[in-house]
Tab-separated table of C-alpha atoms and ligand atoms in Angstrom:
chain	number	residue	atom	x	y	z
A	176	UNK	CA	-0.361	0.451	-0.090
A	177	UNK	CA	0.641	3.448	-0.727
A	178	UNK	CA	1.210	5.493	2.536
A	179	UNK	CA	2.419	8.569	1.401
A	180	UNK	CA	0.630	11.339	2.737
A	181	UNK	CA	0.946	15.135	2.131
A	182	UNK	CA	4.222	16.843	2.655
A	183	UNK	CA	1.865	19.809	3.404
A	184	UNK	CA	0.459	18.330	6.512
A	185	UNK	CA	2.722	15.614	7.713
A	186	UNK	CA	5.510	17.774	8.864
A	187	UNK	CA	3.028	20.170	10.780
A	188	UNK	CA	4.208	19.638	14.729
A	189	UNK	CA	1.242	18.572	17.158
A	190	UNK	CA	0.298	21.047	19.328
A	191	UNK	CA	2.698	21.395	21.868
A	192	UNK	CA	0.238	23.311	24.294
A	193	UNK	CA	-2.421	20.459	24.160
A	194	UNK	CA	0.643	17.794	24.829
A	195	UNK	CA	1.493	19.423	27.861
A	196	UNK	CA	-2.399	19.420	29.014
A	197	UNK	CA	-2.532	15.488	28.363
A	198	UNK	CA	0.732	14.665	30.153
A	199	UNK	CA	-0.987	16.897	32.664
A	200	UNK	CA	-3.332	14.230	33.271
A	201	UNK	CA	-1.357	11.498	35.690
A	202	UNK	CA	-1.450	14.816	38.197
A	203	UNK	CA	-3.632	16.065	40.647
A	204	UNK	CA	-4.284	19.204	41.218
A	205	UNK	CA	-3.018	20.237	38.724
A	206	UNK	CA	-3.085	24.280	37.750
A	207	UNK	CA	-3.539	25.224	34.106
A	208	UNK	CA	-1.974	28.022	32.912
A	209	UNK	CA	-1.463	26.368	29.281
A	210	UNK	CA	-4.375	27.053	27.169
A	211	UNK	CA	-5.511	30.252	25.567
A	212	UNK	CA	-9.093	29.587	26.454
A	213	UNK	CA	-10.920	32.296	28.542
A	214	UNK	CA	-11.820	30.467	31.646
A	215	UNK	CA	-15.515	32.137	31.619
A	216	UNK	CA	-18.273	30.904	30.541
A	217	UNK	CA	-20.193	32.943	27.843
A	218	UNK	CA	-23.332	34.582	29.459
A	219	UNK	CA	-26.233	32.855	29.523
A	220	UNK	CA	-27.864	35.534	27.522
A	221	UNK	CA	-25.959	34.289	24.798
A	222	UNK	CA	-26.535	31.092	25.073
A	223	UNK	CA	-30.898	31.637	25.379
A	224	UNK	CA	-30.640	33.846	21.858
A	225	UNK	CA	-29.267	31.060	20.600
A	226	UNK	CA	-31.072	28.382	21.433
A	227	UNK	CA	-34.368	30.716	20.977
A	228	UNK	CA	-33.749	31.686	17.433
A	229	UNK	CA	-32.907	27.604	16.379
A	230	UNK	CA	-35.964	27.708	17.661
A	231	UNK	CA	-37.616	29.141	15.378
A	232	UNK	CA	-35.427	27.674	12.140
A	233	UNK	CA	-31.978	28.843	12.240
A	234	UNK	CA	-31.009	25.514	11.666
A	235	UNK	CA	-30.196	25.747	7.912
A	236	UNK	CA	-27.390	26.584	6.004
A	237	UNK	CA	-26.173	30.799	6.349
A	238	UNK	CA	-24.587	32.639	3.670
A	239	UNK	CA	-20.945	31.696	3.051
A	240	UNK	CA	-20.109	35.404	3.328
A	241	UNK	CA	-21.777	34.994	6.928
A	242	UNK	CA	-26.140	35.361	8.106
A	243	UNK	CA	-27.334	38.564	7.502
A	244	UNK	CA	-28.123	40.130	10.563
A	245	UNK	CA	-24.886	39.241	12.218
A	246	UNK	CA	-22.781	40.869	8.829
A	247	UNK	CA	-24.710	43.898	9.177
A	248	UNK	CA	-23.938	44.327	13.321
A	249	UNK	CA	-20.712	43.660	12.794
A	250	UNK	CA	-20.140	45.842	9.486
A	251	UNK	CA	-21.418	48.709	12.157
A	252	UNK	CA	-19.544	47.796	14.877
A	253	UNK	CA	-16.570	47.808	12.702
A	254	UNK	CA	-17.077	51.226	11.608
A	255	UNK	CA	-17.531	52.677	14.650
A	256	UNK	CA	-14.307	51.162	16.017
A	257	UNK	CA	-11.867	52.172	13.356
A	258	UNK	CA	-13.787	54.566	10.974
A	259	UNK	CA	-13.038	52.715	8.273
A	260	UNK	CA	-15.769	52.507	5.649
A	261	UNK	CA	-16.029	48.529	5.614
A	262	UNK	CA	-19.218	47.476	2.824
A	263	UNK	CA	-20.665	44.218	2.449
A	264	UNK	CA	-18.122	43.380	-0.131
A	265	UNK	CA	-15.304	43.399	2.695
A	266	UNK	CA	-17.184	41.360	5.096
A	267	UNK	CA	-16.683	37.520	5.769
A	268	UNK	CA	-18.039	35.565	8.477
A	269	UNK	CA	-14.890	32.322	9.581
A	270	UNK	CA	-15.114	29.727	11.596
A	271	UNK	CA	-12.526	31.330	14.023
A	272	UNK	CA	-10.158	33.146	13.609
A	273	UNK	CA	-7.803	29.922	12.999
A	274	UNK	CA	-10.084	29.367	9.487
A	275	UNK	CA	-9.900	33.239	8.638
A	276	UNK	CA	-6.098	32.872	8.877
A	277	UNK	CA	-6.192	28.773	6.806
A	278	UNK	CA	-8.567	30.919	4.119
A	279	UNK	CA	-6.240	34.095	3.968
A	280	UNK	CA	-3.249	31.766	3.158
A	281	UNK	CA	-4.728	29.527	0.911
A	282	UNK	CA	-6.210	32.540	-0.957
A	283	UNK	CA	-2.717	34.879	-0.894
A	284	UNK	CA	0.023	31.666	-1.085
A	285	UNK	CA	1.325	29.982	-4.205
A	286	UNK	CA	4.341	27.447	-3.830
A	287	UNK	CA	6.722	28.130	-1.192
A	288	UNK	CA	5.718	31.720	-0.968
A	289	UNK	CA	6.837	33.753	1.867
A	290	UNK	CA	5.000	35.793	4.860
A	291	UNK	CA	6.950	37.744	7.327
A	292	UNK	CA	6.268	37.981	11.018
A	293	UNK	CA	7.476	39.522	13.995
A	294	UNK	CA	8.298	36.764	17.051
A	295	UNK	CA	7.359	35.914	19.204
A	296	UNK	CA	4.250	34.695	17.230
A	297	UNK	CA	1.282	33.189	17.612
A	298	UNK	CA	2.466	28.815	17.159
A	299	UNK	CA	-0.459	28.114	14.621
A	300	UNK	CA	0.847	30.759	11.585
A	301	UNK	CA	3.270	28.389	10.997
A	302	UNK	CA	1.005	25.762	9.771
A	303	UNK	CA	-1.442	27.609	8.456
A	304	UNK	CA	1.044	28.790	5.443
A	305	UNK	CA	2.288	25.870	5.431
A	306	UNK	CA	-0.940	24.212	4.608
A	307	UNK	CA	-1.573	26.345	2.120
A	308	UNK	CA	2.184	25.461	0.631
A	309	UNK	CA	3.938	28.943	2.131
A	310	UNK	CA	6.599	29.108	4.308
A	311	UNK	CA	6.315	31.418	7.647
A	312	UNK	CA	9.143	33.722	7.839
A	313	UNK	CA	9.626	34.849	12.283
A	314	UNK	CA	11.206	38.119	12.128
A	315	UNK	CA	13.562	37.944	15.906
A	316	UNK	CA	12.694	40.903	18.169
A	317	UNK	CA	13.639	40.819	21.256
A	318	UNK	CA	13.220	40.337	25.105
A	319	UNK	CA	15.199	43.798	25.414
A	320	UNK	CA	13.545	45.649	23.083
A	321	UNK	CA	10.167	45.317	23.967
A	322	UNK	CA	9.144	42.289	21.790
A	323	UNK	CA	8.924	45.520	19.120
A	324	UNK	CA	10.666	44.795	15.466
A	325	UNK	CA	12.611	47.322	14.129
A	326	UNK	CA	13.020	48.653	10.874
A	327	UNK	CA	16.247	46.727	9.543
A	328	UNK	CA	15.210	43.299	11.148
A	329	UNK	CA	11.868	43.837	8.330
A	330	UNK	CA	14.135	44.627	6.081
A	331	UNK	CA	16.835	41.442	6.362
A	332	UNK	CA	14.090	39.259	6.167
A	333	UNK	CA	12.834	39.951	2.716
A	334	UNK	CA	13.244	37.832	0.378
A	335	UNK	CA	11.923	37.990	-3.590
A	336	UNK	CA	9.390	35.646	-2.094
A	337	UNK	CA	7.619	37.459	0.880
A	338	UNK	CA	4.419	37.767	-0.216
A	339	UNK	CA	2.750	39.474	3.482
A	340	UNK	CA	3.112	40.693	6.068
A	341	UNK	CA	1.216	38.994	9.036
A	342	UNK	CA	1.115	41.558	12.360
A	343	UNK	CA	-0.608	40.392	16.137
A	344	UNK	CA	-1.233	43.434	18.047
A	345	UNK	CA	-2.267	42.380	20.684
A	346	UNK	CA	0.348	39.643	20.257
A	347	UNK	CA	-0.451	36.088	22.153
A	348	UNK	CA	2.357	35.720	23.658
A	349	UNK	CA	4.141	38.172	24.764
A	350	UNK	CA	0.939	40.595	25.421
A	351	UNK	CA	2.447	43.679	24.026
A	352	UNK	CA	0.435	46.178	22.051
A	353	UNK	CA	2.160	47.950	19.039
A	354	UNK	CA	2.136	51.585	19.913
A	355	UNK	CA	1.422	53.995	17.407
A	356	UNK	CA	5.326	54.883	15.663
A	357	UNK	CA	4.917	50.760	15.286
A	358	UNK	CA	2.406	50.735	13.021
A	359	UNK	CA	3.583	53.693	10.794
A	360	UNK	CA	6.527	51.472	10.149
A	361	UNK	CA	5.070	48.430	9.332
A	362	UNK	CA	2.218	50.348	7.144
A	363	UNK	CA	4.968	51.766	5.406
A	364	UNK	CA	7.713	49.211	5.131
A	365	UNK	CA	4.664	47.059	3.820
A	366	UNK	CA	3.458	50.096	0.938
A	367	UNK	CA	6.998	50.362	-0.152
A	368	UNK	CA	7.879	45.964	-0.612
A	369	UNK	CA	4.263	46.064	-2.132
A	370	UNK	CA	3.332	43.439	0.775
A	371	UNK	CA	-0.325	42.434	1.915
A	372	UNK	CA	-0.847	42.680	5.437
A	373	UNK	CA	-2.492	40.235	7.360
A	374	UNK	CA	-3.491	41.923	11.029
A	375	UNK	CA	-5.116	39.339	14.073
A	376	UNK	CA	-6.825	41.498	15.751
A	377	UNK	CA	-8.565	38.685	17.905
A	378	UNK	CA	-7.836	40.477	21.764
A	379	UNK	CA	-8.093	44.342	20.368
A	380	UNK	CA	-10.990	44.601	22.966
A	381	UNK	CA	-8.787	42.718	26.087
A	382	UNK	CA	-6.742	46.310	26.598
A	383	UNK	CA	-5.138	47.466	29.097
A	384	UNK	CA	-2.541	50.291	28.470
A	385	UNK	CA	-2.741	52.892	25.390
A	386	UNK	CA	-4.892	51.632	22.821
A	387	UNK	CA	-5.063	48.845	20.095
A	388	UNK	CA	-5.545	50.395	16.678
A	389	UNK	CA	-6.075	48.599	13.690
A	390	UNK	CA	-2.593	49.231	11.497
A	391	UNK	CA	-6.235	49.411	8.826
A	392	UNK	CA	-6.525	52.811	9.457
A	393	UNK	CA	-2.747	54.223	8.371
A	394	UNK	CA	-2.508	55.169	4.630
A	395	UNK	CA	-2.334	53.111	1.768
A	396	UNK	CA	-3.245	49.849	3.843
A	397	UNK	CA	-6.687	49.394	3.634
A	398	UNK	CA	-6.962	48.214	-0.170
A	399	UNK	CA	-3.920	46.049	1.449
A	400	UNK	CA	-4.797	44.433	4.825
A	401	UNK	CA	-7.259	41.506	6.308
A	402	UNK	CA	-8.385	42.487	9.573
A	403	UNK	CA	-8.627	38.933	11.054
A	404	UNK	CA	-10.921	39.261	14.098
A	405	UNK	CA	-13.428	36.484	16.225
A	406	UNK	CA	-15.553	36.156	18.845
A	407	UNK	CA	-13.780	33.285	21.043
A	408	UNK	CA	-11.258	35.575	22.659
A	409	UNK	CA	-13.770	38.978	24.116
A	410	UNK	CA	-17.015	37.890	24.355
A	411	UNK	CA	-15.866	33.966	26.041
A	412	UNK	CA	-16.954	32.332	23.253
A	413	UNK	CA	-14.411	29.841	22.012
A	414	UNK	CA	-16.437	26.630	21.367
A	415	UNK	CA	-18.488	28.676	19.169
A	416	UNK	CA	-16.718	29.013	16.329
A	417	UNK	CA	-17.005	32.699	15.482
A	418	UNK	CA	-14.794	34.690	13.442
A	419	UNK	CA	-14.930	37.478	10.876
A	420	UNK	CA	-12.468	38.566	7.951
A	421	UNK	CA	-12.489	42.148	6.450
A	422	UNK	CA	-10.549	43.209	3.579
A	423	UNK	CA	-10.290	44.787	0.045
A	424	UNK	CA	-12.620	43.290	-2.440
A	425	UNK	CA	-9.982	41.886	-4.665
A	426	UNK	CA	-9.118	39.404	-1.580
A	427	UNK	CA	-12.627	39.075	-0.443
A	428	UNK	CA	-14.389	37.598	-3.377
A	429	UNK	CA	-11.136	35.303	-3.942
A	430	UNK	CA	-11.589	34.366	0.234
A	431	UNK	CA	-15.229	33.534	-0.399
A	432	UNK	CA	-14.971	30.429	-2.504
A	433	UNK	CA	-12.080	28.800	0.130
A	434	UNK	CA	-15.332	29.022	2.897
A	435	UNK	CA	-17.879	28.089	0.233
A	436	UNK	CA	-15.181	25.083	-0.182
A	437	UNK	CA	-14.004	24.177	3.514
A	438	UNK	CA	-17.500	24.585	6.276
A	439	UNK	CA	-19.897	25.991	3.202
A	440	UNK	CA	-20.865	28.452	6.150
A	441	UNK	CA	-20.126	28.604	9.909
A	442	UNK	CA	-22.501	27.400	12.073
A	443	UNK	CA	-25.983	29.751	11.867
A	444	UNK	CA	-27.460	28.849	15.784
A	445	UNK	CA	-23.040	30.270	16.529
A	446	UNK	CA	-23.478	33.118	13.844
A	447	UNK	CA	-26.366	34.309	15.807
A	448	UNK	CA	-25.354	33.820	19.226
A	449	UNK	CA	-22.314	36.254	18.397
A	450	UNK	CA	-24.607	38.219	16.946
A	451	UNK	CA	-26.300	38.153	20.294
A	452	UNK	CA	-22.959	38.940	22.250
A	453	UNK	CA	-22.787	42.073	19.709
A	454	UNK	CA	-25.847	43.560	20.077
A	455	UNK	CA	-26.638	42.633	24.295
A	456	UNK	CA	-25.121	44.423	27.303
A	457	UNK	CA	-21.070	45.186	27.244
A	458	UNK	CA	-20.961	44.756	31.080
A	459	UNK	CA	-20.446	41.170	31.262
A	460	UNK	CA	-17.490	41.481	28.663
A	461	UNK	CA	-15.395	44.557	30.408
A	462	UNK	CA	-16.518	42.501	33.592
A	463	UNK	CA	-13.954	39.365	31.710
A	464	UNK	CA	-11.172	41.741	30.175
A	465	UNK	CA	-10.978	43.983	33.813
A	466	UNK	CA	-10.296	40.602	35.523
A	467	UNK	CA	-7.806	40.192	33.041
A	468	UNK	CA	-6.077	43.044	33.484
A	469	UNK	CA	-6.223	42.556	37.547
A	470	UNK	CA	-4.081	39.008	37.148
A	471	UNK	CA	-1.684	39.931	34.392
A	472	UNK	CA	-0.563	42.822	36.575
A	473	UNK	CA	-0.878	39.676	39.478
A	474	UNK	CA	1.004	37.304	37.733
A	475	UNK	CA	3.649	40.288	36.541
A	476	UNK	CA	4.758	41.400	39.937
A	477	UNK	CA	4.899	38.150	41.579
A	478	UNK	CA	7.450	36.538	38.778
A	479	UNK	CA	9.406	39.902	38.934
A	480	UNK	CA	9.686	39.221	42.063
A	481	UNK	CA	10.932	35.431	42.031
A	482	UNK	CA	14.639	34.907	41.609
A	483	UNK	CA	16.365	34.927	37.629
A	484	UNK	CA	12.879	35.945	36.381
A	485	UNK	CA	12.043	39.023	34.860
A	486	UNK	CA	8.549	39.671	33.287
A	487	UNK	CA	7.071	42.717	30.523
A	488	UNK	CA	3.505	43.401	31.984
A	489	UNK	CA	1.248	42.759	28.820
A	490	UNK	CA	-0.460	45.979	27.545
A	491	UNK	CA	-2.991	43.170	26.229
A	492	UNK	CA	-4.294	39.939	25.869
A	493	UNK	CA	-4.403	37.185	29.293
A	494	UNK	CA	-0.735	35.810	28.376
A	495	UNK	CA	2.960	36.909	29.876
A	496	UNK	CA	6.100	35.737	28.503
A	497	UNK	CA	8.645	36.086	31.154
A	498	UNK	CA	11.976	35.182	30.690
A	499	UNK	CA	13.064	32.649	33.564
A	500	UNK	CA	16.714	31.741	33.814
A	501	UNK	CA	16.493	28.394	34.574
A	502	UNK	CA	14.450	27.769	31.510
A	503	UNK	CA	17.482	28.750	29.200
A	504	UNK	CA	18.879	26.050	28.906
A	505	UNK	CA	15.788	23.856	27.671
A	506	UNK	CA	11.964	25.488	28.207
A	507	UNK	CA	10.062	22.181	27.669
A	508	UNK	CA	12.665	20.391	30.207
A	509	UNK	CA	12.159	23.534	32.080
A	510	UNK	CA	7.826	22.970	31.860
A	511	UNK	CA	8.117	19.636	32.333
A	512	UNK	CA	9.768	19.495	35.202
A	513	UNK	CA	7.491	22.541	36.963
A	514	UNK	CA	4.617	20.054	36.262
A	515	UNK	CA	6.103	17.064	37.832
A	516	UNK	CA	7.448	18.722	41.127
A	517	UNK	CA	5.004	21.520	41.406
A	518	UNK	CA	1.929	20.437	39.000
A	519	UNK	CA	2.205	23.962	37.083
A	520	UNK	CA	1.198	23.752	33.987
A	521	UNK	CA	2.798	26.627	31.194
A	522	UNK	CA	4.108	26.337	27.753
A	523	UNK	CA	7.651	26.105	26.210
A	524	UNK	CA	8.655	28.589	24.699
A	525	UNK	CA	10.185	27.494	20.987
A	526	UNK	CA	7.070	26.613	19.573
A	527	UNK	CA	6.788	31.256	19.945
A	528	UNK	CA	9.440	32.056	17.834
A	529	UNK	CA	13.011	31.665	16.861
A	530	UNK	CA	14.918	30.715	19.467
A	531	UNK	CA	17.699	33.600	19.478
A	532	UNK	CA	14.257	35.837	20.663
A	533	UNK	CA	12.432	33.137	23.109
A	534	UNK	CA	15.343	31.225	24.602
A	535	UNK	CA	14.900	30.920	28.341
A	536	UNK	CA	10.873	32.457	28.064
A	537	UNK	CA	7.373	30.676	28.783
A	538	UNK	CA	3.916	31.239	28.315
A	539	UNK	CA	1.538	31.711	30.613
A	540	UNK	CA	-2.257	32.209	29.961
A	541	UNK	CA	-4.266	34.123	33.284
A	542	UNK	CA	-7.101	31.916	32.669
A	543	UNK	CA	-7.419	30.954	36.319
A	544	UNK	CA	-9.161	33.251	38.923
A	545	UNK	CA	-7.192	35.231	41.104
A	546	UNK	CA	-6.611	32.541	44.657
A	547	UNK	CA	-5.507	30.059	41.925
A	548	UNK	CA	-3.311	32.478	39.881
A	549	UNK	CA	-1.806	33.353	43.799
A	550	UNK	CA	-1.298	29.704	44.347
A	551	UNK	CA	0.462	29.023	41.363
A	552	UNK	CA	2.233	31.839	41.373
A	553	UNK	CA	3.223	30.320	45.052
A	554	UNK	CA	4.302	26.978	43.646
A	555	UNK	CA	6.638	28.376	41.124
A	556	UNK	CA	8.213	31.144	43.504
A	557	UNK	CA	8.799	27.795	45.701
A	558	UNK	CA	10.039	25.580	43.003
A	559	UNK	CA	12.505	28.256	41.540
A	560	UNK	CA	14.117	29.249	44.865
A	561	UNK	CA	14.215	24.931	45.649
A	562	UNK	CA	15.734	24.048	42.439
B	130	PLP	N1	-5.317	34.301	16.596
B	130	PLP	C1	-4.416	34.008	17.883
B	130	PLP	C2	-3.440	35.442	18.076
B	130	PLP	C3	-4.576	33.279	18.524
B	130	PLP	O1	-4.318	33.090	19.522
B	130	PLP	C4	-5.819	32.842	18.324
B	130	PLP	C5	-6.075	31.960	20.075
B	130	PLP	O2	-6.177	31.039	20.438
B	130	PLP	C6	-6.776	32.518	17.006
B	130	PLP	C7	-5.964	33.189	16.212
B	130	PLP	C8	-7.170	31.648	16.760
B	130	PLP	O3	-8.926	31.913	17.441
B	130	PLP	P1	-10.143	31.484	17.283
B	130	PLP	O4	-10.020	30.880	15.496
B	130	PLP	O5	-10.309	30.831	18.754
B	130	PLP	O6	-11.265	32.607	16.955
């Protein structure tokens, strides 16, 4: 039998985060700071609205571009947020931002095309590019430079195959929010080299310092930027799998083919849930954000007081990406030993970027309540002191 499988799929690694969780199942009283998923449940009013709509017949395929009511509400919300003139032809509903990433790569890339991204970056980007036949080219940043990319490093990473620039602000895993000058620099770079920009903005409403602006607002960007967003993080709706993409019509009119051939349409009751979340009261979601602010502040303060640890306080998201001397030699071995000795799960830094950037770093997701987070900090501190 010929057991050859696709060369786009077989080299991909299995999720390091999920494999840490599997290892942890052998232990008791584990505190998981591993998975990037809000610990809050979707508010009841959202679930009730989705069930009610399902009872009233919202159980059929939606249009591939998305449910008409959700599309209208999103266009209003996005126009109000950025001031950009988004129209019907610019918007597609996706099955989470993951699906948006896959669809935009499938639409943009041909075999061997390259996508630049400042690193540390979301560990799944490499797979999204590879599945489309492309190649992710991480551009190293440094802890010392606040994980902000420099123009020189971006220029040095360009090749004739570079097709796109992928950015993620606020950033998973660093919690960094790009300031206005960085966005200006990246926009100018993209225009000069005629690159499409993919702007992953799934954490744009979980911001504690400054403002998460979209690069699409910069001159020359509206016609070359695809913004990806999602209900997963901001609305605690990871399991509903609803996201969206906003971009120029020359890309979106082709990208809809990928949606149509992959999922036909995102689940209709799920889209109705997203509509209810968008139109409902903001208070529960603001409360989630405030909880992430308190937690990340608490964890950063505790970590910075531990021996051999330095940690930037995140400006957004619910992640921290501390540098830990004890993890310098091997961040996976560190994470496994911490799990074994103290039953805390952190994610080793290596899936998030090149060695130069992530050496000694681990990612913590503040997705447990403050009591459990304090307990996790006590355990990490004890581990580092007794190691
Ligand atoms: N982009 C980033 C930076 C993420 O951290 C995640 C999830 O962890 C996603 C995209 C995908 O989110 P979803 O597919 O749930 O919308």
